[in-house]
Each structure stands twice: as C-alpha cells, then as structure tokens.
Coordinates of C-alpha atoms in Angstrom, one line a residue:
X248 CA -47.4 92.4 89.5
X249 CA -47.8 89.5 87.2
X250 CA -51.2 88.0 86.6
X251 CA -49.5 84.6 86.5
X252 CA -48.3 85.1 90.1
X253 CA -51.8 85.9 91.2
X254 CA -53.1 82.8 89.5
X255 CA -50.5 80.7 91.3
X256 CA -51.4 82.3 94.7
X257 CA -55.1 81.6 94.2
X258 CA -54.5 78.0 93.2
X259 CA -52.2 77.3 96.1
X260 CA -54.7 78.7 98.5
X261 CA -57.4 76.6 96.9
X262 CA -55.6 73.2 97.1
X263 CA -53.3 73.9 100.1
X264 CA -50.2 72.7 98.3
X265 CA -47.6 74.3 96.1
X266 CA -46.8 71.0 94.4
X267 CA -50.5 70.2 93.6
X268 CA -51.1 73.8 92.4
X269 CA -48.1 73.5 90.1
X270 CA -49.5 70.2 88.6
X271 CA -52.9 71.8 88.0
X272 CA -51.4 74.8 86.4
X273 CA -49.0 72.7 84.3
X274 CA -45.8 74.4 85.7
X275 CA -42.9 73.2 87.8
X276 CA -43.0 73.3 91.6
X277 CA -40.0 75.6 91.6
X278 CA -41.8 78.1 89.3
X279 CA -44.9 78.0 91.5
X280 CA -42.8 78.6 94.6
X281 CA -41.0 81.5 93.0
X282 CA -44.3 83.1 91.9
X283 CA -45.6 83.0 95.5
X284 CA -42.2 84.4 96.7
X285 CA -42.3 87.3 94.2
X286 CA -45.9 88.2 95.3
X287 CA -45.0 88.2 98.9
X288 CA -41.9 90.4 98.3
X289 CA -44.1 92.9 96.3
X290 CA -46.7 93.0 99.1
X291 CA -44.2 93.0 101.9
X292 CA -46.1 90.3 103.8
X293 CA -46.1 86.5 104.1
X294 CA -49.2 85.1 102.4
X295 CA -48.8 81.6 103.7
X296 CA -47.7 80.0 106.9
X297 CA -45.5 77.1 106.0
X298 CA -44.7 73.9 108.0
X299 CA -42.8 70.7 107.0
X300 CA -46.1 69.0 106.1
X301 CA -48.6 71.6 104.9
X302 CA -49.1 75.2 103.9
X303 CA -52.0 77.5 105.0
X304 CA -53.0 81.1 104.5
X305 CA -51.7 83.6 106.8
X306 CA -54.1 86.3 108.2
X307 CA -52.8 88.7 105.5
X308 CA -53.2 86.0 102.9
X309 CA -56.8 85.5 103.9
X310 CA -57.4 89.2 103.6
X311 CA -55.7 89.3 100.2
X312 CA -57.3 86.2 98.6
X313 CA -60.8 87.7 97.8
X314 CA -59.1 90.8 96.2
X315 CA -56.8 88.6 94.2
X316 CA -59.8 86.5 92.9
X317 CA -61.7 89.7 92.1
X318 CA -58.7 91.1 90.2
X319 CA -58.3 87.9 88.1
X320 CA -62.1 87.8 87.4
X321 CA -62.0 91.4 86.2
X322 CA -59.0 90.7 84.0
X323 CA -60.8 87.7 82.5
X324 CA -63.9 89.7 81.9
X325 CA -61.9 92.3 80.1
X326 CA -60.1 89.7 78.0
X327 CA -63.5 88.2 77.0
X328 CA -64.9 91.6 76.1
X329 CA -61.9 92.5 73.9
X330 CA -61.9 89.1 72.3
X331 CA -65.7 89.4 71.6
X332 CA -65.3 92.8 70.1
X333 CA -62.4 91.7 68.0
X334 CA -64.5 88.8 66.6
X335 CA -67.6 90.8 66.1
X336 CA -68.7 91.9 62.6
X337 CA -68.4 95.7 62.7
X338 CA -66.7 98.7 61.2
X339 CA -66.2 99.6 57.6
X340 CA -65.2 97.1 54.8
X341 CA -64.0 98.5 51.4
X342 CA -64.5 95.8 48.8
X343 CA -63.9 95.5 45.1
X344 CA -65.5 93.2 42.6
X345 CA -66.5 92.9 38.9
X346 CA -69.7 94.6 37.7
X347 CA -71.4 91.3 37.1
X348 CA -70.6 89.9 40.6
X349 CA -71.6 93.2 42.2
X350 CA -75.0 93.4 40.4
X351 CA -76.0 89.8 41.0
X352 CA -74.4 87.4 43.4
X353 CA -72.7 89.8 45.8
X354 CA -75.5 92.3 45.9
X355 CA -77.8 89.6 47.3
X356 CA -75.2 88.1 49.6
X357 CA -74.1 91.4 51.1
X358 CA -77.7 92.4 51.7
X359 CA -78.0 89.3 53.9
X360 CA -74.7 89.9 55.7
X361 CA -75.6 93.4 56.6
X362 CA -79.1 92.6 57.7
X363 CA -77.6 90.1 60.1
X364 CA -74.7 92.4 61.1
X365 CA -76.1 95.9 61.2
X366 CA -72.8 97.4 62.6
X367 CA -71.0 96.5 59.4
X368 CA -70.6 99.3 56.9
X369 CA -69.8 98.5 53.2
X370 CA -68.1 100.6 50.6
X371 CA -68.0 98.8 47.2
X372 CA -65.8 99.4 44.2
X373 CA -67.6 97.8 41.3
X374 CA -65.8 97.7 38.0
X375 CA -64.3 95.2 35.5
X376 CA -61.1 97.1 35.6
X377 CA -58.3 95.8 37.9
X378 CA -58.4 97.7 41.2
X379 CA -55.3 99.2 42.8
X380 CA -55.6 98.6 46.6
X381 CA -53.8 101.7 47.6
X382 CA -54.9 104.1 44.9
X383 CA -58.5 103.1 45.1
X384 CA -58.6 102.6 48.9
X385 CA -59.8 99.0 48.9
X386 CA -59.3 96.4 51.7
X387 CA -60.2 93.3 49.8
X388 CA -60.9 92.3 46.2
X389 CA -62.9 89.5 44.7
X390 CA -61.0 88.2 41.7
X391 CA -61.3 85.5 39.1
X392 CA -57.8 84.3 38.2
X393 CA -55.9 81.4 36.7
X394 CA -53.6 79.4 39.1
X395 CA -50.6 81.0 37.4
X396 CA -51.9 84.5 38.1
X397 CA -52.6 83.6 41.7
X398 CA -49.0 82.5 42.2
X399 CA -47.7 85.6 40.6
X400 CA -49.9 87.9 42.6
X401 CA -48.7 86.3 45.9
X402 CA -45.1 86.1 44.8
X403 CA -44.6 89.6 43.3
X404 CA -47.1 91.7 45.2
X405 CA -46.7 90.1 48.6
X406 CA -50.5 89.7 48.8
X407 CA -52.6 87.4 50.8
X408 CA -55.8 85.6 49.9
X409 CA -58.4 83.0 50.4
X410 CA -59.5 80.7 47.6
X411 CA -63.3 80.6 47.4
X412 CA -63.9 78.1 44.6
X413 CA -63.0 76.8 41.2
X414 CA -64.8 78.4 38.3
X415 CA -65.9 76.4 35.3
X416 CA -67.1 78.1 32.2
X417 CA -69.6 76.9 29.6
X418 CA -70.5 77.9 26.0
X419 CA -74.2 78.7 25.9
X420 CA -77.0 80.3 23.9
X421 CA -80.7 81.0 24.3
X422 CA -83.2 78.5 22.9
X423 CA -84.6 81.3 20.7
X424 CA -81.2 81.9 19.2
X425 CA -80.6 78.2 18.5
X426 CA -84.0 77.9 17.0
X427 CA -83.3 80.7 14.5
X428 CA -79.7 79.8 13.8
X429 CA -79.3 76.1 14.5
X430 CA -77.0 74.6 17.1
X431 CA -73.2 74.4 16.4
X432 CA -71.8 70.9 17.1
X433 CA -68.2 71.5 15.9
X434 CA -65.7 74.3 16.0
X435 CA -66.2 74.8 12.3
X436 CA -69.9 75.3 12.9
X437 CA -69.0 77.8 15.7
X438 CA -67.2 80.0 13.3
X439 CA -70.5 80.5 11.4
X440 CA -72.2 81.9 14.5
X441 CA -72.2 85.3 16.2
X442 CA -70.2 85.3 19.4
X443 CA -70.9 87.9 22.2
X444 CA -67.5 89.2 23.3
X445 CA -66.1 90.6 26.5
X446 CA -63.7 93.5 26.1
X447 CA -61.3 94.8 28.8
X448 CA -59.1 97.8 28.2
X449 CA -58.0 97.5 24.6
X450 CA -58.2 93.7 24.4
X451 CA -61.3 92.0 22.9
X452 CA -61.5 88.3 23.9
X453 CA -62.2 86.9 20.5
X454 CA -60.1 83.8 20.8
X455 CA -61.5 81.1 22.9
X456 CA -59.3 78.4 24.4
X457 CA -61.1 75.0 24.7
X458 CA -60.2 71.5 25.7
X459 CA -61.4 68.5 23.7
X460 CA -60.4 65.0 24.7
X461 CA -57.4 66.3 26.6
X462 CA -56.2 68.5 23.7
X463 CA -56.2 72.3 24.0
X464 CA -57.3 74.2 20.9
X465 CA -57.8 77.9 20.3
X466 CA -60.6 79.1 18.0
X467 CA -61.1 82.6 16.8
X468 CA -64.8 83.5 16.8
X469 CA -66.7 86.0 14.8
X470 CA -68.7 88.8 16.4
X471 CA -70.8 91.9 15.7
X472 CA -70.6 93.2 19.3
X473 CA -68.3 93.5 22.3
X474 CA -68.6 95.2 25.6
X475 CA -66.5 95.9 28.7
X476 CA -69.2 94.6 31.1
X477 CA -69.6 90.8 31.6
X478 CA -73.3 91.1 32.7
X479 CA -74.3 92.8 29.4
X480 CA -72.7 89.8 27.6
X481 CA -74.9 87.5 29.7
X482 CA -78.0 89.6 29.0
X483 CA -77.3 89.8 25.3
X484 CA -77.1 86.0 25.3
X485 CA -80.4 85.6 27.1
X486 CA -81.9 88.1 24.6
X487 CA -80.9 85.7 21.8
X488 CA -78.3 87.9 20.2
X489 CA -75.6 85.2 20.0
X490 CA -73.4 82.7 21.7
X491 CA -71.3 83.4 24.8
X492 CA -68.6 81.8 26.9
X493 CA -69.6 82.4 30.5
X494 CA -68.8 81.5 34.1
X495 CA -71.1 78.9 35.5
X496 CA -71.5 81.1 38.6
X497 CA -72.8 83.9 36.5
X498 CA -75.2 81.9 34.4
X499 CA -76.3 79.2 36.8
X500 CA -79.8 80.7 37.2
X501 CA -80.2 81.1 33.5
X502 CA -79.2 77.5 32.9
X503 CA -81.5 76.2 35.6
X504 CA -84.5 78.2 34.3
X505 CA -83.6 77.2 30.7
X506 CA -83.2 80.8 29.6
X507 CA -79.9 79.5 28.4
X508 CA -78.6 76.1 27.4
X509 CA -75.2 74.6 27.0
X510 CA -73.8 73.9 23.6
X511 CA -70.6 72.2 22.4
X512 CA -70.6 70.1 25.5
X513 CA -67.7 68.0 24.3
X514 CA -65.5 71.1 24.5
X515 CA -64.4 72.3 28.0
X516 CA -63.1 75.7 29.0
X517 CA -60.0 75.6 31.3
X518 CA -60.9 76.2 35.0
X519 CA -60.2 79.5 36.7
X520 CA -60.3 80.2 40.4
X521 CA -62.1 82.8 42.6
X522 CA -60.0 84.4 45.3
X523 CA -60.5 87.0 47.9
X524 CA -57.2 89.0 47.8
X525 CA -55.9 91.4 50.4
X526 CA -52.7 93.5 50.5
X527 CA -52.0 92.7 54.1
X528 CA -52.7 90.0 56.7
X529 CA -54.0 92.8 59.1
X530 CA -57.0 93.2 56.8
X531 CA -58.2 89.6 57.4
X532 CA -61.0 90.6 59.7
X533 CA -64.0 88.6 61.0
X534 CA -66.1 90.4 58.3
X535 CA -63.8 89.2 55.5
X536 CA -63.9 85.6 56.9
X537 CA -67.7 85.8 57.2
X538 CA -68.2 87.0 53.6
X539 CA -65.8 84.3 52.4
X540 CA -67.8 81.6 54.2
X541 CA -71.1 82.9 53.0
X542 CA -69.8 83.1 49.4
X543 CA -68.6 79.5 49.5
X544 CA -72.0 78.3 50.7
X545 CA -73.9 80.2 48.0
X546 CA -71.6 79.0 45.2
X547 CA -71.6 75.4 46.5
X548 CA -75.4 75.5 46.4
X549 CA -75.3 76.6 42.7
X550 CA -72.7 73.9 42.0
X551 CA -74.9 71.2 43.5
X552 CA -78.1 72.3 41.7
X553 CA -76.3 72.3 38.3
X554 CA -74.9 68.8 38.9
X555 CA -78.2 67.4 40.3
X556 CA -80.0 68.8 37.2
X557 CA -77.4 67.1 35.0
X558 CA -76.4 70.4 33.4
X559 CA -72.9 69.9 34.5
X560 CA -70.9 66.8 35.5
X561 CA -69.2 66.8 38.9
X562 CA -65.8 66.4 37.2
X563 CA -66.4 69.6 35.3
X564 CA -66.7 71.6 38.6
X565 CA -64.4 70.1 41.2
X566 CA -65.0 71.3 44.7
X567 CA -62.6 73.8 46.2
X568 CA -61.0 71.3 48.6
X569 CA -60.0 69.0 45.7
X570 CA -58.4 71.7 43.6

C-alpha cells in the first residue's frame, strides 16, 4: 500500500472533491482518482459514495479514515526521527591535521565542539607527515595546499573537500631578535640573518618564494636549525632565535600580542588554501560540516583582528568567498 495513496484518500475526505484534492496535492485529477481506486481495490471496499455532483465517505470509508490518518502521522513521526538522528552530531570522527594545528587552533575548537555535542567521539591523527586515509584509518584531513595541489588531489585521487579559507603567510621575528640583530629591509639583508626552517621528510624548506611588486623571486636563506614540527619553528621565533616564514593563522596571536612582528612587509608570500579533504562523499557528516563552519568562524575572527589592528591589509588576506 502506497503512502501517497493514503495521503490522497485523506485529502479527498477532507475537501470532498477529487479535483480539489488533486490541486492541493499538486497532482493531476486522474492520478488522484487512480490512487483512490487502487486503495479501494486493495481493501476490497468502496471508500466513497459517488454521485454526479459530489463525493462523500462511505460507512467503510468513515471507519478507515482515522486509521489512515494515524498511519500517516506515525510515518511522518518516524521520518522526522530518522532525519533528526541523521542530522545530529554523534558517532566517531577520525580526523587528521598538522601538529601545529592540533596543538593550538584545533585543540581549542574541538574542545568546544565536544562540550556542545557530548555524543561525538574524536580520534585525532596529529602529524606533519601526509596521512593515508585508508592505511591510517582517517575520515577527514585538514590540509594546507596550493590551488594546483587541490586540483590534483580531486582529479587524481577522486577526493572530495570543503575549502575553509585562504592562508596568507608573513615573515616575522621577535622584537628581542630584531633589537639584537637589526631588522632586514632587503633580500640581501635577509641573507645575513638566521632563518628558522621547517623540514618535512628529507626536504628542508630553505628557499623562500616571495612576491615583490608583482614579480616572483626565490631567495635561499641561511639557517643553523631546522625541525619537522611547524609549532617548534614558531616557538623558536618567539624565543628570539631567528626569522621565520609562518602562516598568519598560526602566528595571529603572537602578532596581536607583539611577541612577533612582521618584517619585509613589501614582500608577500604566495597564498595557500586550507581544505577539509575526504576520500568519499559518504563521510560528509553533520559533524564534519559543523567543524568546517566552526573553523571558518574562528579563522575569520583572526583575519578581522589582524586587519583591524593594521597588521595585515585586507588585500593580503582575501576572504574565502572571493578566492
């Protein structure tokens, strides 16, 4: 028995007309008439007494109407329950992120999400190494990538994702370091300073790509230390051990508190993007969407504060929608 046929029967009984019921249900009169006929055939009784001018419930129809209404109400309640459960934030989410994001931004954000959604269980994979979704058993990964890398990931790996934001970078140092060593104002000056470098796998990122007046240049920096942990690079910089190229998301608090300050402001670092990547559409759950939305809000707040305090120009950190 089709629920659509039950709905037609209840509506015809309510308005006393097959034509009017069809209009209200946005179906044709013939479809409404056939629905009533199917229902009568299944029940083996006439539900309506028809005349040339009007239609009314038969005694059997009057008996059946409250049961039909109850059946539709029960089905509607069941649908609402299933939909509510589907949209609720629950179950286990296995998420990967860099060590720096895990220790700082995401640690605080996920604390908030779990306090507000106690049925959500988190399993985090925190590492600067690139995670393998299947080998490492991860549902979603938070990644910083170039636009080209995003296109390749979607094209070659058949992955899905949400863009969270653009990521500007700055060259920065602590006031203590600058007081002791002076502030570089040119790339030639930069070569005389100690750079704090990030190392991943066997690659040490000792060549910085910068943009000056629309022209891209690459400069090789000198360094007495490198580490495979982005947060240690940040902490070394705050400690006054050298100059670093860092994401504005990672050092926003340090810039606002003046623990760090921008240098070489005329040189810009090419933008990257932050994405939530998933190996399947089926893993796009309400929990993933909630974390995406919370992350966007937190990062937008950092963006606005840096712009309002004139540490960054709006053009240096375009909002996600204008990417």
